[in-house]
mmCIF file of C-alpha atoms and ligand atoms in Angstrom:
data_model
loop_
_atom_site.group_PDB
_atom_site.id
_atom_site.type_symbol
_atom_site.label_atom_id
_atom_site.label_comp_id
_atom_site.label_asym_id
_atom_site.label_seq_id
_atom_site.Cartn_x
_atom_site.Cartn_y
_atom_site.Cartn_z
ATOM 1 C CA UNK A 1 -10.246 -55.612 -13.978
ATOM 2 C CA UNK A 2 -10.403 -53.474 -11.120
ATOM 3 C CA UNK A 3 -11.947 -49.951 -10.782
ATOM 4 C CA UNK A 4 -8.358 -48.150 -11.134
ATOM 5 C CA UNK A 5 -6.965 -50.230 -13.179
ATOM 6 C CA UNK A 6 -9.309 -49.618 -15.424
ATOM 7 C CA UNK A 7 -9.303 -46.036 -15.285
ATOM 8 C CA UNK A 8 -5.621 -46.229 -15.530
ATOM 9 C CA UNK A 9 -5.757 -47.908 -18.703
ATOM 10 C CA UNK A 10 -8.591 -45.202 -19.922
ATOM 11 C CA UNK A 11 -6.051 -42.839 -19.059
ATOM 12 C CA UNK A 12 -3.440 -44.072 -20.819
ATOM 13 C CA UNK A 13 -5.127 -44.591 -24.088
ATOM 14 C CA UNK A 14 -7.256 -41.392 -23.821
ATOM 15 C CA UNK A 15 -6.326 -37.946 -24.163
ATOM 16 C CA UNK A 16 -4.439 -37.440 -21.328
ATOM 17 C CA UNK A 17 -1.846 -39.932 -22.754
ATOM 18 C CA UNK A 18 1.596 -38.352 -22.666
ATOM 19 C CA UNK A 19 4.663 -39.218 -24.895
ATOM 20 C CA UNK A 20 7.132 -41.698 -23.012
ATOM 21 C CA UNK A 21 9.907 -38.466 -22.953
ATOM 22 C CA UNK A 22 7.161 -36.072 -21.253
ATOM 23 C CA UNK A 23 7.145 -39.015 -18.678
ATOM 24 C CA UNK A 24 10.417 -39.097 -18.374
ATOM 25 C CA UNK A 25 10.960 -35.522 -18.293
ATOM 26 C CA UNK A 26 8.046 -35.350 -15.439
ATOM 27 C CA UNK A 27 6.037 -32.862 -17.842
ATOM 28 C CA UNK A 28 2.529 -32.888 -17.054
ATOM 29 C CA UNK A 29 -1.045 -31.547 -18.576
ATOM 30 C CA UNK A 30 -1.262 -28.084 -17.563
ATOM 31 C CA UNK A 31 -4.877 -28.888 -17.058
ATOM 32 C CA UNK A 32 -7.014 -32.375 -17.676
ATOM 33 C CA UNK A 33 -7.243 -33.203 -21.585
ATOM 34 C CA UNK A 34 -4.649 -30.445 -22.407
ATOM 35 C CA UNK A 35 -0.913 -31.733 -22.807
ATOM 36 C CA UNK A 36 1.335 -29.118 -22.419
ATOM 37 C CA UNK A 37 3.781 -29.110 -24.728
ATOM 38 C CA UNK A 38 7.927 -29.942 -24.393
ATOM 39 C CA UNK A 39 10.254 -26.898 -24.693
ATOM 40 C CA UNK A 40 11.811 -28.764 -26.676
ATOM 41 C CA UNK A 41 9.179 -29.995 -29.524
ATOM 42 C CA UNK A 42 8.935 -28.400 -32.675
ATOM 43 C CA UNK A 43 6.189 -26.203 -33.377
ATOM 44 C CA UNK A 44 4.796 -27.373 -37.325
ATOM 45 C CA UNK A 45 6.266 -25.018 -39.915
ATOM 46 C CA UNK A 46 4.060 -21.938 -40.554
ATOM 47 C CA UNK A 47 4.339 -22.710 -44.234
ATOM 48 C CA UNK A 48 4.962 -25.319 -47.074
ATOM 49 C CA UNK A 49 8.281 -26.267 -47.831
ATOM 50 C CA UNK A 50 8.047 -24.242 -50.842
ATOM 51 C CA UNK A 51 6.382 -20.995 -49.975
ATOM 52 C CA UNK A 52 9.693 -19.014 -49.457
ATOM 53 C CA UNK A 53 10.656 -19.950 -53.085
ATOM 54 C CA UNK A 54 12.613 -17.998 -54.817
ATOM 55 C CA UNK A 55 14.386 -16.556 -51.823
ATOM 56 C CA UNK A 56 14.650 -19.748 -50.036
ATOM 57 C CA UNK A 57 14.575 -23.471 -51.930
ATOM 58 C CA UNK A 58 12.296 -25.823 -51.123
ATOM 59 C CA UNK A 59 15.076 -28.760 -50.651
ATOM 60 C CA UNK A 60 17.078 -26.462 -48.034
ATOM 61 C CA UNK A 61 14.199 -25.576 -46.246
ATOM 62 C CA UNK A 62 13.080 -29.200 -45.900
ATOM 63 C CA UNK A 63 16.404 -30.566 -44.771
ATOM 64 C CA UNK A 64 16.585 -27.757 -42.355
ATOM 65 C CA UNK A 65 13.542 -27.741 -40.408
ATOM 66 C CA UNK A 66 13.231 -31.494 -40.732
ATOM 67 C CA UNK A 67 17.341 -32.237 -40.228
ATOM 68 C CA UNK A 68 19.271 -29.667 -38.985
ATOM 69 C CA UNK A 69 16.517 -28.289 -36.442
ATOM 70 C CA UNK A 70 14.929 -31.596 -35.381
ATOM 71 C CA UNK A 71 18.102 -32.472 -34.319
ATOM 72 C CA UNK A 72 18.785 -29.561 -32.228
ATOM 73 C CA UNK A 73 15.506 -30.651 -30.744
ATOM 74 C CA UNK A 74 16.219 -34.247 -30.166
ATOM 75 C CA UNK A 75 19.400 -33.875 -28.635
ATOM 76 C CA UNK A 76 18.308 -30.837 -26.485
ATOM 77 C CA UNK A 77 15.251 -32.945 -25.085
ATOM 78 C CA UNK A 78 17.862 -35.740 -24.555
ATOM 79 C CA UNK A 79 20.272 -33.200 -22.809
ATOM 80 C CA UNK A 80 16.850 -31.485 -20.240
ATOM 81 C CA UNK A 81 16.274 -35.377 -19.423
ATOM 82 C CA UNK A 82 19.839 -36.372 -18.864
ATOM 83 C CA UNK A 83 21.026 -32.991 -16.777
ATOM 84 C CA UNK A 84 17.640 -33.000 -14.816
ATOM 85 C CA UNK A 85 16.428 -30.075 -15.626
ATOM 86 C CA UNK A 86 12.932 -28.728 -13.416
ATOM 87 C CA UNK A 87 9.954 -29.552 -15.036
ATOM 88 C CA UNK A 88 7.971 -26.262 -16.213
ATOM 89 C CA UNK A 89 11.430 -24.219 -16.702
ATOM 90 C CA UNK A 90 10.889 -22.812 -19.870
ATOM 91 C CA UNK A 91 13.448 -22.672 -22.853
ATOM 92 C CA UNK A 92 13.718 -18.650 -22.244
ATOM 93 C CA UNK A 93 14.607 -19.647 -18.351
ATOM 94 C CA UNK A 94 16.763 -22.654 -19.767
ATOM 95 C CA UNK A 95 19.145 -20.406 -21.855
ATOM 96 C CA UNK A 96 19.225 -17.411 -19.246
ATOM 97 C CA UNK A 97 21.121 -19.805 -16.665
ATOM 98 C CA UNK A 98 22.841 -22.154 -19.804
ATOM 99 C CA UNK A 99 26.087 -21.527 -17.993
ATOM 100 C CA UNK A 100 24.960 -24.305 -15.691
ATOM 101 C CA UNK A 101 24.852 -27.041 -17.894
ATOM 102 C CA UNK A 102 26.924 -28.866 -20.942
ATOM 103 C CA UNK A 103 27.951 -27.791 -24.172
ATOM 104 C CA UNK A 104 25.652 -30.251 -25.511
ATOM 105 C CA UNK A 105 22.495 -27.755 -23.618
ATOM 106 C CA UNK A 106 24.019 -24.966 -25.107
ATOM 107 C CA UNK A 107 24.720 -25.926 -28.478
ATOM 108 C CA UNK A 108 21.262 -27.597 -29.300
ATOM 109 C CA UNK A 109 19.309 -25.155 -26.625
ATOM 110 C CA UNK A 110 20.675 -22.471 -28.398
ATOM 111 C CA UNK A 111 20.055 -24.444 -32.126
ATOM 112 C CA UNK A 112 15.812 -24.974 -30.997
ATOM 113 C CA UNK A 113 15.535 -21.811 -30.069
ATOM 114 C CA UNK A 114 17.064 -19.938 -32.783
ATOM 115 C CA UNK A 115 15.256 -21.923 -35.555
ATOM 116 C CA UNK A 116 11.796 -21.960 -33.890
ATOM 117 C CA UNK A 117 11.881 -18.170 -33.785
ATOM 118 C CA UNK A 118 13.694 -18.121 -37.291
ATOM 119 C CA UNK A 119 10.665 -19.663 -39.130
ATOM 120 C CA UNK A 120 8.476 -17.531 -37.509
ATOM 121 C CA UNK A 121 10.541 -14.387 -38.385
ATOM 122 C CA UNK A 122 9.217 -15.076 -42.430
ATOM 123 C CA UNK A 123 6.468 -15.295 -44.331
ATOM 124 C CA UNK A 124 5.706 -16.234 -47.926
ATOM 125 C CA UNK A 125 3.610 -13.214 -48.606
ATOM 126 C CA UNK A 126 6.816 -11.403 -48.712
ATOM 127 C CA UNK A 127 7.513 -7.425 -49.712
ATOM 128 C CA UNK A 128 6.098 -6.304 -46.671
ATOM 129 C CA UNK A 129 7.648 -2.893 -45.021
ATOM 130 C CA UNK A 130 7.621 -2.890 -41.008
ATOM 131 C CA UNK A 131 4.370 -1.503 -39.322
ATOM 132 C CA UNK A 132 4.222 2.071 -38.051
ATOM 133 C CA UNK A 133 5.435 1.280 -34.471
ATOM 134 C CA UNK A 134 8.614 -0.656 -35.656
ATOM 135 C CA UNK A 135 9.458 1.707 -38.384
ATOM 136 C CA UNK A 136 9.323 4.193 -35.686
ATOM 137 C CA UNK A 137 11.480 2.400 -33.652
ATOM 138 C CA UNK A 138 14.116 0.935 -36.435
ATOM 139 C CA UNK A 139 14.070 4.872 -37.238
ATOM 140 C CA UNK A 140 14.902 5.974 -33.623
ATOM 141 C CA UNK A 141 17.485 3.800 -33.071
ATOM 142 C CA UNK A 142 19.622 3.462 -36.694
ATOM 143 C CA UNK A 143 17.986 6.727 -38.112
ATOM 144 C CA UNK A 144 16.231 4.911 -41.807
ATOM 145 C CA UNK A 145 15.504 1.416 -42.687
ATOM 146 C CA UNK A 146 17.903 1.679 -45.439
ATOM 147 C CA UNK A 147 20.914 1.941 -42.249
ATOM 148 C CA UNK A 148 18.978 -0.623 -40.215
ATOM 149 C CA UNK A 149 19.219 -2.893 -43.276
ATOM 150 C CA UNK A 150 23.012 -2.374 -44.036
ATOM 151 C CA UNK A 151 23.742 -2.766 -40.185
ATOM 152 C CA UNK A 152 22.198 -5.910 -39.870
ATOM 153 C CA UNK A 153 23.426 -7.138 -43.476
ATOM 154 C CA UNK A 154 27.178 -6.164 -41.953
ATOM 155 C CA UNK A 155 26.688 -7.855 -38.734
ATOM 156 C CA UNK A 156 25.768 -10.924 -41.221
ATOM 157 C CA UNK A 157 28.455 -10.754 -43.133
ATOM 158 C CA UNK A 158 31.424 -10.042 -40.877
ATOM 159 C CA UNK A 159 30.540 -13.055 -38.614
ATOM 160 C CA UNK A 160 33.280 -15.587 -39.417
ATOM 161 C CA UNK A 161 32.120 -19.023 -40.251
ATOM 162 C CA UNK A 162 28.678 -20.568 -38.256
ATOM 163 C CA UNK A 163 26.366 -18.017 -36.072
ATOM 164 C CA UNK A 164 23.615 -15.713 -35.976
ATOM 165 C CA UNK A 165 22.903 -11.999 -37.069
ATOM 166 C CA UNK A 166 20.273 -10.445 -34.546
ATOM 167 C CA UNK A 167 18.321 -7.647 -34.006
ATOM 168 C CA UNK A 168 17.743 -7.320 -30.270
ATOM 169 C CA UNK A 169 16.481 -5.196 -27.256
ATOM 170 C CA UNK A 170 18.961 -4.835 -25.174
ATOM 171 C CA UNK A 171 18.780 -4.772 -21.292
ATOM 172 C CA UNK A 172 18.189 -1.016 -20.965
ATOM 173 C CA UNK A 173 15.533 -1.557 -23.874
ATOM 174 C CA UNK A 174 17.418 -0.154 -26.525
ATOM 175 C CA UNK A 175 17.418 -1.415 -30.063
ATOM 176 C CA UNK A 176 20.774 -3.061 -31.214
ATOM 177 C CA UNK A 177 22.045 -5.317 -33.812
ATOM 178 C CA UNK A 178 24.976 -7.513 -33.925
ATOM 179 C CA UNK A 179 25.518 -11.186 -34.015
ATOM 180 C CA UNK A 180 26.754 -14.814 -32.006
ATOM 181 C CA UNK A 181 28.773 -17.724 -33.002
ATOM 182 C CA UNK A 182 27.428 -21.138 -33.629
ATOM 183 C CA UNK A 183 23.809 -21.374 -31.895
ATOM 184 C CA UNK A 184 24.739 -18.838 -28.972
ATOM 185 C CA UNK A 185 21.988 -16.067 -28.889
ATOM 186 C CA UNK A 186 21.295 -12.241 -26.502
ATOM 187 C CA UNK A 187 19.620 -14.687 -24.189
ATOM 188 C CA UNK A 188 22.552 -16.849 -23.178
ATOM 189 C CA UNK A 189 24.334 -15.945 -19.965
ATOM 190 C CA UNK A 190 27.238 -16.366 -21.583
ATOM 191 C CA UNK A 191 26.474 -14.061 -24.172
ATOM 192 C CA UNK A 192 28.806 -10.739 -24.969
ATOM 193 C CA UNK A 193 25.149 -9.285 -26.235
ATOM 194 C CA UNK A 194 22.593 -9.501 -24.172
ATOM 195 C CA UNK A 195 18.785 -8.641 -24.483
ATOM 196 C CA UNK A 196 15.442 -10.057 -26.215
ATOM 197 C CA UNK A 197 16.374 -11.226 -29.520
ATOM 198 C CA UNK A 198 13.346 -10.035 -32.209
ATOM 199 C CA UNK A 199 14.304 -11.036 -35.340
ATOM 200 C CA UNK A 200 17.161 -13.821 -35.688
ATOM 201 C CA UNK A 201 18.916 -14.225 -39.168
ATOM 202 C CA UNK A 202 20.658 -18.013 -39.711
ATOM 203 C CA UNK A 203 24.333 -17.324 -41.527
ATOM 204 C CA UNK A 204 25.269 -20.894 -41.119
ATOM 205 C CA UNK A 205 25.823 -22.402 -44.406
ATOM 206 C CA UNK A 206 23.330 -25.476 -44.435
ATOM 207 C CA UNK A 207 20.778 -22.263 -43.945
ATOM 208 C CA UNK A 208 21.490 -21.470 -47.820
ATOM 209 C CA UNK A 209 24.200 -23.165 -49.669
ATOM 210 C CA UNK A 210 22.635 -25.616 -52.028
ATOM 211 C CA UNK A 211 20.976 -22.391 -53.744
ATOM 212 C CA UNK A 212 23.951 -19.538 -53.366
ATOM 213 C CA UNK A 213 26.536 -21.974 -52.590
ATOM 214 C CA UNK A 214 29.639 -19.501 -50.965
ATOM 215 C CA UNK A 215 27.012 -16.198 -52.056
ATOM 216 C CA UNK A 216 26.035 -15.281 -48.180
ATOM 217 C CA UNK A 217 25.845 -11.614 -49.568
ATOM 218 C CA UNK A 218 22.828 -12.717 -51.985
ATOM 219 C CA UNK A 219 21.528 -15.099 -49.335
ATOM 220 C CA UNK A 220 21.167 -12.271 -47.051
ATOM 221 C CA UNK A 221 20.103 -9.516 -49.322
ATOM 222 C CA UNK A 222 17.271 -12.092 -50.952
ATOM 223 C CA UNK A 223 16.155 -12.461 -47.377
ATOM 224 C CA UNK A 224 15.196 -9.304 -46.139
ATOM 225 C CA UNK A 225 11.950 -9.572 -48.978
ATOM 226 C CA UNK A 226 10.680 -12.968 -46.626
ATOM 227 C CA UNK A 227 10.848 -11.436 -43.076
ATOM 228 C CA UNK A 228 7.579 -10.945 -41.514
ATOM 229 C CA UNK A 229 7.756 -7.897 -39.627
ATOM 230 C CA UNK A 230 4.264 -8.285 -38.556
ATOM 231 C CA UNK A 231 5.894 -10.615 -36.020
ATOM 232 C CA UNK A 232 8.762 -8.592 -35.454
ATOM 233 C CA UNK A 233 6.899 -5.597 -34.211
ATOM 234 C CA UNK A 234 4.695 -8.143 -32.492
ATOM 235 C CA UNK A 235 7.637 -9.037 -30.666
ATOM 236 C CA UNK A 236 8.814 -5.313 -30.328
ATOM 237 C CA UNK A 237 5.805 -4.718 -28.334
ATOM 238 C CA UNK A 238 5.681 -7.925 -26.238
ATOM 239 C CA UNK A 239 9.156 -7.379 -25.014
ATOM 240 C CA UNK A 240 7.651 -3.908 -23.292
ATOM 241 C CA UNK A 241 8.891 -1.564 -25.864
HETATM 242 MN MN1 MN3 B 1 20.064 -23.373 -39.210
#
């Protein structure tokens, strides 16, 4: 075996091995040893299946991170391959131009995005109140928690069939609630809201219905006892606020 072949077949088995759709997609290690990872993979969930129990069942949250979102990410990786998108655009970048590509980059773009942040947005060690500089803001902008709660519970409620409830900063870095349908988000191009979403909340059925059934009210008002607004305000204060 020659010298390169046989550092080509080090290579390959070693750690700098990539997955056949990083190939594909023409992703490569940000640096040697270090694979940097698809826009499209999913990131493990923060928690057991079970930790958001009561709020959230066990059985919903398993078919939903390991159903409903892995196929959002499936068919979005399918959709950056097919529709040639640059390697190194991130998903951010991805869904700020999504008017140039297909329903099928929207929809599932939209879908990976929404749920990776959504798992993030809660924690089992629930019952937590917002830190000092997001309670300052949620104050500011909707004057108590107790309004910023009932906004966002409305903006849940009154969005017909499958779609999102969001709490966002908006272009001019203001604080604003409202919602999207299906797996649109304030990123989106396309969007009627526009801005960096914080905190996400997932109103399509398959998010709760095996446990509340039609009950979105409960659904959403169980919730609000899950979020972790550690990460919210984390967010608050990445986005420049
Ligand atoms: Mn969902």
């Amino acid at each position: 075996m020659s010298d390169r072949r046989r550092f080509l077949k080090q290579t390959l088995q070693g750690s700098l091995a990539l997955t056949a759709s990083q190939l594909a997609a023409g992703w490569m290690p940000a640096q040697a040893g270090q694979i940097q990872p698809h826009p499209a993979d999913q990131a493990p969930l923060p928690y057991g299946y079970a930790a958001l129990e009561p709020v959230i069942d066990a059985q919903t949250m398993e078919l939903h991170y390991s159903k409903h979102a892995a196929a959002y990410a499936k068919n979005l990786k399918d959709a950056m391959t097919a529709e040639k998108v640059a390697p190194g655009t991130s998903l951010e970048q991805l869904l700020a131009g999504i008017s140039k590509y297909s329903e099928k980059m929207r929809n599932n773009g939209g879908g990976h995005y929404n749920h990776e942040l959504f798992w993030k947005s809660m924690t089992p060690s629930g019952g937590q109140q917002p830190g000092d500089k997001l309670s300052t803001a949620l104050n500011t902008a909707f004057g108590t928690y107790d309004n910023f709660k009932k906004k966002m519970t409305e903006a849940a409620m009154t969005r017909f069939g499958s779609g999102w409830a969001w709490l966002y900063l908006d272009t001019k870095n203001t604080l604003q609630i409202g919602s999207t349908p299906n797996q649109d988000n304030p990123l989106m191009d396309i969007s009627p809201i526009k801005g960096t979403p914080l905190l996400g909340l997932d109103v399509w059925e398959h998010a709760y219905y095996l446990k509340y059934q039609n009950r979105r009210a409960e659904y959403v008002d169980n919730w609000f006892r899950v979020v972790n607004w550690g990460f919210v305000e984390q967010r608050l204060l990445a986005a420049g606020k």
